[in-house]
Structure formats: structure tokens, C-alpha cells
Amino acid sequence: MINRPSFVSAILEWRPTWLLARLALTSAYLLGGIVKLTDWQGAVAEQAHFGMSPPAFWAGLTIALELIGPVLILTGRLVWLGAGMLGVFTLLAAFTANAFWAMPAGQDRFMATNAFFEHIGLIGGFIAIAMIAQRREANA
């Protein structure tokens, strides 16, 4: 048995922790989807900025992914699908928006490198959430 502080065990065993962890992981996507939905022209302009064509199609797809993925994860229905959607989306976004390897050395490259690996960390979080959900379903 692992010897961990009792307060850590209490937090991990507290029923709302599972929901709060999923909300924390998906909050940026929910917010991004809502902001884009309420600012359609800005969402289209963002896609055009990254060279996505046609930008309106990609804006609509981005909004759908940023809203549907978190809803699946938060409701506990098809968590694997929501996590997979957001994981693939995040990987594609990392390569599209943070191509640090194509930048000259300097502050912009440093920031893009950090952002790229932060995206990789999020992908790990989606994998972990899918794995935990699968185990929870198997133990239910």
C-alpha cells in the first residue's frame, strides 16, 4: 500500500474531484468554443490567420469540437470519444499554431516551443481521463 498523506487521499476520494478534474482539463476548450460561437467573424479570421481554407468551414468544425468534446467528457458519456476528439484537435493545433522548429531563435520561438509542449501535456491529460473513465466503467 502506498503511504500518502490522509488529506491527499481525502481529495482524491472526494466524489466531486472527478468532475472538477474533467472540468479543469476541458475549460479552455469550452471557453474557446463559446467565444468563437459568439464572435463568428473572429473565429473565421483566426482560421484564415493560420492558413486554413476555407476558413468558415474550419471555424465551424473547431467550434463543434471545442463544445462537443468537453460535453462528452463532462457528462461521462463516450469519454473516450470526447478525449480522442480533443486530443487529435490539440495535436493538429500544436503543429499548426506552434511550429517552433521553423522559427528563428528568439523569444517567439521560445514561446512557441513552450506552447507546443503544453499542448502535448494536454494530450496526455486526455489519454489519462479516457483511461480513468474506462477503469471506472469496468468497476461500476
mmCIF file of C-alpha atoms in Angstrom:
data_model
loop_
_atom_site.group_PDB
_atom_site.id
_atom_site.type_symbol
_atom_site.label_atom_id
_atom_site.label_comp_id
_atom_site.label_asym_id
_atom_site.label_seq_id
_atom_site.Cartn_x
_atom_site.Cartn_y
_atom_site.Cartn_z
ATOM 1 C CA MET A 1 0.000 0.000 0.000
ATOM 2 C CA ILE A 2 1.206 3.480 -0.851
ATOM 3 C CA ASN A 3 1.817 5.753 2.102
ATOM 4 C CA ARG A 4 0.298 9.123 1.190
ATOM 5 C CA PRO A 5 -0.940 11.930 3.415
ATOM 6 C CA SER A 6 -4.553 11.471 4.507
ATOM 7 C CA PHE A 7 -5.568 14.865 3.099
ATOM 8 C CA VAL A 8 -4.372 13.760 -0.361
ATOM 9 C CA SER A 9 -6.407 10.566 -0.113
ATOM 10 C CA ALA A 10 -9.419 12.590 1.021
ATOM 11 C CA ILE A 11 -9.158 14.891 -2.001
ATOM 12 C CA LEU A 12 -8.692 12.024 -4.442
ATOM 13 C CA GLU A 13 -11.604 10.079 -2.943
ATOM 14 C CA TRP A 14 -13.913 13.103 -2.713
ATOM 15 C CA ARG A 15 -16.676 12.476 -5.258
ATOM 16 C CA PRO A 16 -16.595 15.957 -6.910
ATOM 17 C CA THR A 17 -12.845 15.668 -7.631
ATOM 18 C CA TRP A 18 -13.500 13.548 -10.742
ATOM 19 C CA LEU A 19 -15.849 16.178 -12.189
ATOM 20 C CA LEU A 20 -13.571 19.061 -11.202
ATOM 21 C CA ALA A 21 -10.578 17.383 -12.852
ATOM 22 C CA ARG A 22 -12.516 16.926 -16.099
ATOM 23 C CA LEU A 23 -13.793 20.492 -15.943
ATOM 24 C CA ALA A 24 -10.266 21.826 -15.411
ATOM 25 C CA LEU A 25 -8.954 19.830 -18.365
ATOM 26 C CA THR A 26 -11.730 20.927 -20.730
ATOM 27 C CA SER A 27 -12.354 24.503 -19.546
ATOM 28 C CA ALA A 28 -10.144 26.207 -22.146
ATOM 29 C CA TYR A 29 -11.922 24.304 -24.923
ATOM 30 C CA LEU A 30 -15.385 25.167 -23.591
ATOM 31 C CA LEU A 31 -14.460 28.819 -23.260
ATOM 32 C CA GLY A 32 -12.819 28.842 -26.696
ATOM 33 C CA GLY A 33 -15.881 27.277 -28.316
ATOM 34 C CA ILE A 34 -18.270 29.718 -26.644
ATOM 35 C CA VAL A 35 -16.134 32.749 -27.529
ATOM 36 C CA LYS A 36 -15.831 31.620 -31.145
ATOM 37 C CA LEU A 37 -19.558 30.886 -31.331
ATOM 38 C CA THR A 38 -20.369 34.401 -30.102
ATOM 39 C CA ASP A 39 -17.741 36.011 -32.374
ATOM 40 C CA TRP A 40 -18.130 34.173 -35.666
ATOM 41 C CA GLN A 41 -16.140 36.752 -37.669
ATOM 42 C CA GLY A 42 -13.261 36.499 -35.199
ATOM 43 C CA ALA A 43 -13.373 32.696 -35.395
ATOM 44 C CA VAL A 44 -13.219 32.810 -39.195
ATOM 45 C CA ALA A 45 -10.400 35.372 -39.087
ATOM 46 C CA GLU A 46 -8.438 33.129 -36.699
ATOM 47 C CA GLN A 47 -8.673 30.207 -39.118
ATOM 48 C CA ALA A 48 -7.634 32.423 -42.031
ATOM 49 C CA HIS A 49 -4.657 33.649 -39.976
ATOM 50 C CA PHE A 50 -3.450 30.040 -39.651
ATOM 51 C CA GLY A 51 -3.929 29.401 -43.379
ATOM 52 C CA MET A 52 -6.938 27.110 -43.019
ATOM 53 C CA SER A 53 -9.118 27.082 -46.119
ATOM 54 C CA PRO A 54 -11.992 27.550 -46.330
ATOM 55 C CA PRO A 55 -11.793 29.394 -43.014
ATOM 56 C CA ALA A 56 -15.547 29.314 -42.295
ATOM 57 C CA PHE A 57 -15.582 25.514 -42.530
ATOM 58 C CA TRP A 58 -12.631 25.194 -40.155
ATOM 59 C CA ALA A 59 -14.146 27.731 -37.749
ATOM 60 C CA GLY A 60 -17.378 25.710 -37.615
ATOM 61 C CA LEU A 61 -15.501 22.452 -37.119
ATOM 62 C CA THR A 62 -13.348 23.985 -34.390
ATOM 63 C CA ILE A 63 -16.405 25.287 -32.543
ATOM 64 C CA ALA A 64 -18.102 21.892 -32.775
ATOM 65 C CA LEU A 65 -15.031 20.069 -31.467
ATOM 66 C CA GLU A 66 -14.443 22.572 -28.675
ATOM 67 C CA LEU A 67 -18.029 22.199 -27.452
ATOM 68 C CA ILE A 68 -18.911 18.553 -28.144
ATOM 69 C CA GLY A 69 -15.650 17.067 -26.816
ATOM 70 C CA PRO A 70 -15.956 18.656 -23.364
ATOM 71 C CA VAL A 71 -19.661 17.827 -23.114
ATOM 72 C CA LEU A 72 -18.893 14.145 -23.738
ATOM 73 C CA ILE A 73 -16.119 14.186 -21.152
ATOM 74 C CA LEU A 74 -18.111 16.112 -18.541
ATOM 75 C CA THR A 75 -21.271 14.030 -18.875
ATOM 76 C CA GLY A 76 -19.268 10.806 -18.656
ATOM 77 C CA ARG A 77 -20.791 9.559 -21.909
ATOM 78 C CA LEU A 78 -18.343 8.361 -24.538
ATOM 79 C CA VAL A 79 -15.438 9.901 -22.634
ATOM 80 C CA TRP A 80 -13.011 8.067 -24.918
ATOM 81 C CA LEU A 81 -14.558 9.791 -27.940
ATOM 82 C CA GLY A 82 -14.527 13.277 -26.401
ATOM 83 C CA ALA A 83 -10.959 12.797 -25.188
ATOM 84 C CA GLY A 84 -9.919 11.460 -28.584
ATOM 85 C CA MET A 85 -11.562 14.355 -30.408
ATOM 86 C CA LEU A 86 -9.849 16.931 -28.231
ATOM 87 C CA GLY A 87 -6.546 15.064 -28.265
ATOM 88 C CA VAL A 88 -6.367 14.912 -32.060
ATOM 89 C CA PHE A 89 -7.589 18.508 -32.349
ATOM 90 C CA THR A 90 -4.937 19.625 -29.854
ATOM 91 C CA LEU A 91 -2.180 17.777 -31.711
ATOM 92 C CA LEU A 92 -3.179 19.332 -35.043
ATOM 93 C CA ALA A 93 -3.446 22.773 -33.412
ATOM 94 C CA ALA A 94 0.005 22.376 -31.859
ATOM 95 C CA PHE A 95 1.580 21.639 -35.240
ATOM 96 C CA THR A 96 -0.406 24.374 -36.993
ATOM 97 C CA ALA A 97 -0.043 27.211 -34.489
ATOM 98 C CA ASN A 98 3.252 26.409 -32.765
ATOM 99 C CA ALA A 99 5.731 25.316 -35.427
ATOM 100 C CA PHE A 100 8.711 26.365 -33.322
ATOM 101 C CA TRP A 101 11.130 24.285 -35.425
ATOM 102 C CA ALA A 102 10.515 26.619 -38.374
ATOM 103 C CA MET A 103 11.218 29.803 -36.372
ATOM 104 C CA PRO A 104 14.490 31.617 -35.865
ATOM 105 C CA ALA A 105 15.948 31.568 -32.348
ATOM 106 C CA GLY A 106 14.499 34.167 -30.030
ATOM 107 C CA GLN A 107 11.541 34.974 -27.813
ATOM 108 C CA ASP A 108 8.863 33.966 -30.354
ATOM 109 C CA ARG A 109 10.463 30.548 -30.822
ATOM 110 C CA PHE A 110 10.799 30.120 -27.055
ATOM 111 C CA MET A 111 7.098 30.901 -26.547
ATOM 112 C CA ALA A 112 6.011 28.640 -29.418
ATOM 113 C CA THR A 113 8.146 25.790 -28.035
ATOM 114 C CA ASN A 114 6.521 26.143 -24.617
ATOM 115 C CA ALA A 115 3.042 26.295 -26.132
ATOM 116 C CA PHE A 116 3.748 23.225 -28.291
ATOM 117 C CA PHE A 117 4.795 21.118 -25.320
ATOM 118 C CA GLU A 118 1.926 22.430 -23.209
ATOM 119 C CA HIS A 119 -0.360 21.067 -25.922
ATOM 120 C CA ILE A 120 1.436 17.713 -25.718
ATOM 121 C CA GLY A 121 0.794 17.752 -21.960
ATOM 122 C CA LEU A 122 -2.916 18.328 -22.567
ATOM 123 C CA ILE A 123 -2.964 15.325 -24.893
ATOM 124 C CA GLY A 124 -1.509 13.260 -22.053
ATOM 125 C CA GLY A 125 -4.302 14.542 -19.830
ATOM 126 C CA PHE A 126 -6.929 13.425 -22.357
ATOM 127 C CA ILE A 127 -5.361 9.969 -22.533
ATOM 128 C CA ALA A 128 -5.355 9.769 -18.728
ATOM 129 C CA ILE A 129 -9.004 10.868 -18.492
ATOM 130 C CA ALA A 130 -10.024 8.225 -21.043
ATOM 131 C CA MET A 131 -8.077 5.543 -19.145
ATOM 132 C CA ILE A 132 -9.612 6.535 -15.792
ATOM 133 C CA ALA A 133 -13.112 6.603 -17.287
ATOM 134 C CA GLN A 134 -12.598 3.124 -18.732
ATOM 135 C CA ARG A 135 -11.467 1.775 -15.362
ATOM 136 C CA ARG A 136 -14.384 3.452 -13.587
ATOM 137 C CA GLU A 137 -16.820 1.883 -16.073
ATOM 138 C CA ALA A 138 -15.217 -1.548 -15.611
ATOM 139 C CA ASN A 139 -15.504 -1.253 -11.809
ATOM 140 C CA ALA A 140 -19.101 0.023 -11.829
#
